[in-house]
Coordinates of C-alpha atoms in Angstrom, one line a residue:
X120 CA 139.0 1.7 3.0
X121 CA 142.6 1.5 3.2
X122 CA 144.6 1.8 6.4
X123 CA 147.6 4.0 6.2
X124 CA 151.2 3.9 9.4
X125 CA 151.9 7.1 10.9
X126 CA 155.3 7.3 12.8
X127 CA 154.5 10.2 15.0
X128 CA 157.3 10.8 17.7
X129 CA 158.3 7.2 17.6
X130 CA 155.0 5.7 18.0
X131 CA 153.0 4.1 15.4
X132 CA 149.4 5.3 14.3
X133 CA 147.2 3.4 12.7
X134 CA 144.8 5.3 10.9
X135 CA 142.3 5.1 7.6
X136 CA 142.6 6.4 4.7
X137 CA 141.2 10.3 5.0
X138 CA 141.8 13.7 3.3
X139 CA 141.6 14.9 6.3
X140 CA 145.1 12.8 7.7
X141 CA 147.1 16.3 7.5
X142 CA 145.1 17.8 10.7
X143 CA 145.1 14.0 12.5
X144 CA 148.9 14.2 11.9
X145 CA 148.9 17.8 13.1
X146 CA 146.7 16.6 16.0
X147 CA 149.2 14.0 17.4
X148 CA 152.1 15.9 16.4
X149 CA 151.2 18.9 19.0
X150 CA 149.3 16.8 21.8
X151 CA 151.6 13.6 22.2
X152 CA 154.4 14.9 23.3
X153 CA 152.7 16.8 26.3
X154 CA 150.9 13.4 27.9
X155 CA 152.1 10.1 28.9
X156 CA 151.5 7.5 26.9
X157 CA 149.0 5.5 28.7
X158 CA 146.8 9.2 27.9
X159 CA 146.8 8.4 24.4
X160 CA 145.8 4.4 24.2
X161 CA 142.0 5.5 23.2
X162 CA 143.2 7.3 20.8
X163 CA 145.8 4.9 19.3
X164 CA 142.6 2.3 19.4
X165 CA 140.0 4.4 17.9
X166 CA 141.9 6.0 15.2
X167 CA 142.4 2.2 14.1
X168 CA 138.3 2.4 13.2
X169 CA 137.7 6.0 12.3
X170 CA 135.8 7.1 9.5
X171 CA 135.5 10.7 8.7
X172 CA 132.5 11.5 6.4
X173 CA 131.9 14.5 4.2
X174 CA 128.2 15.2 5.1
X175 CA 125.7 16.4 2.2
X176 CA 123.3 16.4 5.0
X177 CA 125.4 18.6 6.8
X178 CA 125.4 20.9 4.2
X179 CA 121.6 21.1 3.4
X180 CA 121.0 21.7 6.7
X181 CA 123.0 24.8 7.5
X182 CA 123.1 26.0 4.0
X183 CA 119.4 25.5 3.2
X184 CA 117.7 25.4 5.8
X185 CA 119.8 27.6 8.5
X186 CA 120.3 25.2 11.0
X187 CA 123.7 26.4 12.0
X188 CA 124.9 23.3 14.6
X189 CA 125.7 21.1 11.5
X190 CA 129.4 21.8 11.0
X191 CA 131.0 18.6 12.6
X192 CA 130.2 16.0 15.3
X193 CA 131.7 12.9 16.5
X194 CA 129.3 10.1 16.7
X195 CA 131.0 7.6 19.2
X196 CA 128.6 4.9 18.8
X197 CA 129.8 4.4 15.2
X198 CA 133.3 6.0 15.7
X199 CA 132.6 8.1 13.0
X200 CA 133.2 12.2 12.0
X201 CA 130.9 14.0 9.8
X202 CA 131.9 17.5 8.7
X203 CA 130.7 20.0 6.5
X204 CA 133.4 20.7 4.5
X205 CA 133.2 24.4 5.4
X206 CA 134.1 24.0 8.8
X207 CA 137.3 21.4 8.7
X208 CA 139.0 23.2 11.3
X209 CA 136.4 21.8 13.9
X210 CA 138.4 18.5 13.6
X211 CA 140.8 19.5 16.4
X212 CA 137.9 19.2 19.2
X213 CA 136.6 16.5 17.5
X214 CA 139.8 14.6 17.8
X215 CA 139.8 15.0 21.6
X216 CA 136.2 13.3 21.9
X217 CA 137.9 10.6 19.6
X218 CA 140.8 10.3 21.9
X219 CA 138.9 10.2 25.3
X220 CA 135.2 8.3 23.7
X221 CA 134.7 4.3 25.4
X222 CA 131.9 2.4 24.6
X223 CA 130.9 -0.6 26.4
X224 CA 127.5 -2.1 26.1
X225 CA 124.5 0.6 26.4
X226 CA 127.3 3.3 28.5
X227 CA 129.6 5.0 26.1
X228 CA 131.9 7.3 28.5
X229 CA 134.0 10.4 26.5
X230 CA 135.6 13.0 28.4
X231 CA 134.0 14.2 31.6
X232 CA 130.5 12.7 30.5
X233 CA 129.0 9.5 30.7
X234 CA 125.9 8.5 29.2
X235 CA 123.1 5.6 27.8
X236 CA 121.8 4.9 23.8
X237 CA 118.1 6.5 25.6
X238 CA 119.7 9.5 27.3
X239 CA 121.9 12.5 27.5
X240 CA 125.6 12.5 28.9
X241 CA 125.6 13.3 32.0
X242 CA 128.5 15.2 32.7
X243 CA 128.7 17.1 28.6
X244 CA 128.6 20.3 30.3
X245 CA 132.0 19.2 32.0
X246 CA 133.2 17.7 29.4
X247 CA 132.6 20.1 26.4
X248 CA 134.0 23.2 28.3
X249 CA 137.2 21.2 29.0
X250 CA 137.1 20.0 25.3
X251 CA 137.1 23.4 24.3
X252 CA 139.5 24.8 26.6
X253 CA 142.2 22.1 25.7
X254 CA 141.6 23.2 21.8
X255 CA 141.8 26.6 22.4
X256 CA 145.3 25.9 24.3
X257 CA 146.8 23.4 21.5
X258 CA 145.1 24.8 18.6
X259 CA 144.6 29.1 19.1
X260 CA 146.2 29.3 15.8
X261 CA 143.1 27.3 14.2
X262 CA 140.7 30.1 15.3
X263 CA 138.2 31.3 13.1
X264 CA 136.5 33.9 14.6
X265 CA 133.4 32.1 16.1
X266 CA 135.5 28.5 17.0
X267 CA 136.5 29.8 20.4
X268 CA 133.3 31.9 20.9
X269 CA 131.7 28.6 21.6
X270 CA 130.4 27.6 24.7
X271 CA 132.7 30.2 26.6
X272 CA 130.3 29.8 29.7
X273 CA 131.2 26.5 30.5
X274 CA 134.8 26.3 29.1
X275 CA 135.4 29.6 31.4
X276 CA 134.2 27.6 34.1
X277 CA 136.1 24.6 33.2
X278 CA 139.1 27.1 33.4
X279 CA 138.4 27.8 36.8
X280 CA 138.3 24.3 37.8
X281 CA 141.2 23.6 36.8
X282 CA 143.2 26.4 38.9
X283 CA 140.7 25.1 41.9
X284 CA 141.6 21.5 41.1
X285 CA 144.7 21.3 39.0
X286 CA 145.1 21.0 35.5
X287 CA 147.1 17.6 35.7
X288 CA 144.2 16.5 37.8
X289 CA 141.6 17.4 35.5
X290 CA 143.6 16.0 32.2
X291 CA 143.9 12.5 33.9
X292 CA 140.0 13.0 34.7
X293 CA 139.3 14.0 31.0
X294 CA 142.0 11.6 29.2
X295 CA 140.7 8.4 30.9
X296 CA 137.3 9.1 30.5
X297 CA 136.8 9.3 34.4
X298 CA 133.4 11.5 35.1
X299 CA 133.3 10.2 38.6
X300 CA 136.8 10.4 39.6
X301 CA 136.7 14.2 38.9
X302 CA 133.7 14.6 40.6
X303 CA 135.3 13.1 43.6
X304 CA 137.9 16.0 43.4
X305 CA 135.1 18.5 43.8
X306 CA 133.8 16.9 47.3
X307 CA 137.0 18.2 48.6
X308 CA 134.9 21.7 48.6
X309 CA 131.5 20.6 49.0
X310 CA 128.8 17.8 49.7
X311 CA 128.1 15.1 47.0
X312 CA 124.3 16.4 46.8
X313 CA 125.6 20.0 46.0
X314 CA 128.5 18.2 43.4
X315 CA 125.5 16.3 41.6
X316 CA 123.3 19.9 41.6
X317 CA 126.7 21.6 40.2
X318 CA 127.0 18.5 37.7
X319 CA 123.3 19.4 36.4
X320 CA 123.2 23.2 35.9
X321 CA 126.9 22.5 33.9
X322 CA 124.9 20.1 31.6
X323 CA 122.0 22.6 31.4
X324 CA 124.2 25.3 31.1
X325 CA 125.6 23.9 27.8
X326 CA 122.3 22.6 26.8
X327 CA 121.0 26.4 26.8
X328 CA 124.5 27.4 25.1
X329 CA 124.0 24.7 22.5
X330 CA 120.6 26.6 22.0
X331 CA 122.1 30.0 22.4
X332 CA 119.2 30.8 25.0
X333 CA 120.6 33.9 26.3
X334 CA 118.1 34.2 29.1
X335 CA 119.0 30.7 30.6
X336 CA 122.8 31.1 29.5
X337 CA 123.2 34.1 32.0
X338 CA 120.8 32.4 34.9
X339 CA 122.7 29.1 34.7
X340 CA 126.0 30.7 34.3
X341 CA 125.9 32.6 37.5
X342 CA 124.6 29.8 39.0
X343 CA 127.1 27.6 37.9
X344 CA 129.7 31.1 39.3
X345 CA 128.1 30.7 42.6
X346 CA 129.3 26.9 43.5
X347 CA 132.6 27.6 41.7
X348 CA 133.2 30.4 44.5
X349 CA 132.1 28.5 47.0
X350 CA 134.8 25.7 46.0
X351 CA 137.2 28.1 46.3
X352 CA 136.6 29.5 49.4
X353 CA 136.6 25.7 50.9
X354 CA 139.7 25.5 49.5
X355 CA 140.8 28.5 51.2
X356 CA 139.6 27.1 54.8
X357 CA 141.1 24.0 54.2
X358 CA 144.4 25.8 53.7
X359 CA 144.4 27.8 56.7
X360 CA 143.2 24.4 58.8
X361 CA 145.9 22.7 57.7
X362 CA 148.4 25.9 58.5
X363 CA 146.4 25.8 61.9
X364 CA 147.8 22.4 62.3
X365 CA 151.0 22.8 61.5

């Protein structure tokens, strides 16, 4: 496959050949010129190696035989994006996993989320709400009804975290593929046992969203509510300590 330049505010892309290089153009175009550079070096790298796929699979599966999650996914073992060509529009979260995705060895590291060939990210709960609420807040014009209806649990959490932590904080988190730093940010409010316990009900939390088990969705949600407020009100001590101080 051939590789084709993009000059994209005066920094060269190099990308392969795809019908689809309109949105990755689009992509860059609206998130480069909000981060550094040193953000956007995965991406730079990756796109170098990225094949996007029309997938026949894709479309037997969801067409035939119903089984709706087959729309688009980013495989970051293989660098690779297949897409039923119904749902092109699902490119835009797709690109962020392609911009924030490391693999070294067995770990491959995207996002908030870390993870082994044998088992699950840990951390995807983390990292898919964030995913989602940075696409929602480049893309909103992209929406097609059910794109931002998605996994609101844990992207409305993510939200939160972001006003607890700050969302410069958790963008240098997400863009260098830092699972453990953010975590570290969250033991400002809490112990690292109770971090690790929040960690797992996120990941279950989108597991069960992934499933659309409504039962689990609204156990693990308030849950998950629970040790956001009690980060907050940390926060709020720690405040009033350090105005104590002064």
């Amino acid at each position: 496959m051939k590789t084709r330049k993009m000059n994209i505010q005066d920094v060269t892309y190099t990308v392969l050949d795809t019908d689809l290089l309109y949105h990755i153009r689009k992509f860059i175009e609206r998130v480069a010129p909000t981060m550094s550079d040193a953000y956007l070096t995965t991406l730079k790298l990756n796109l170098e190696t990225l094949t996007i796929k029309k997938s026949y699979r894709y479309m037997f599966l969801h067409n035939i035989l119903e089984q709706h999650q087959f729309m688009m996914n980013y495989n970051g073992k293989k660098n690779e994006i297949l897409y039923h060509p119904n749902y092109i529009y699902l490119i835009y979260q797709e690109l962020f996993h392609v911009a924030t995705t490391k693999y070294n060895k067995n770990m491959i590291y995207q996002g908030l989320s870390e993870g082994t060939k044998k088992n699950k990210y840990r951390g995807r709960g983390f990292d898919t709400g964030y995913t989602l609420y940075l696409t929602e807040r480049y893309f909103c014009d992209e929406n097609k009804g059910e794109f931002f209806g998605t996994h609101r649990f844990t992207k409305n959490i993510m939200s939160q975290l972001c006003d607890l932590i700050g969302h410069d904080q958790v963008l240098y988190c997400y863009m260098n593929t830092n699972l453990n730093h953010f975590q570290r940010y969250l033991v400002n409010y809490a112990s690292d046992t109770e971090v690790e316990l929040f960690t797992n009900i996120m990941d279950e939390l989108k597991d069960a969203e992934d499933k659309n088990d409504f039962v689990k969705m609204g156990s693990l949600n308030q849950q998950a509510l629970e040790y956001v407020n009690k980060f907050e009100r940390m926060k709020e001590k720690n405040q009033i300590r350090l105005i104590a101080k002064k």
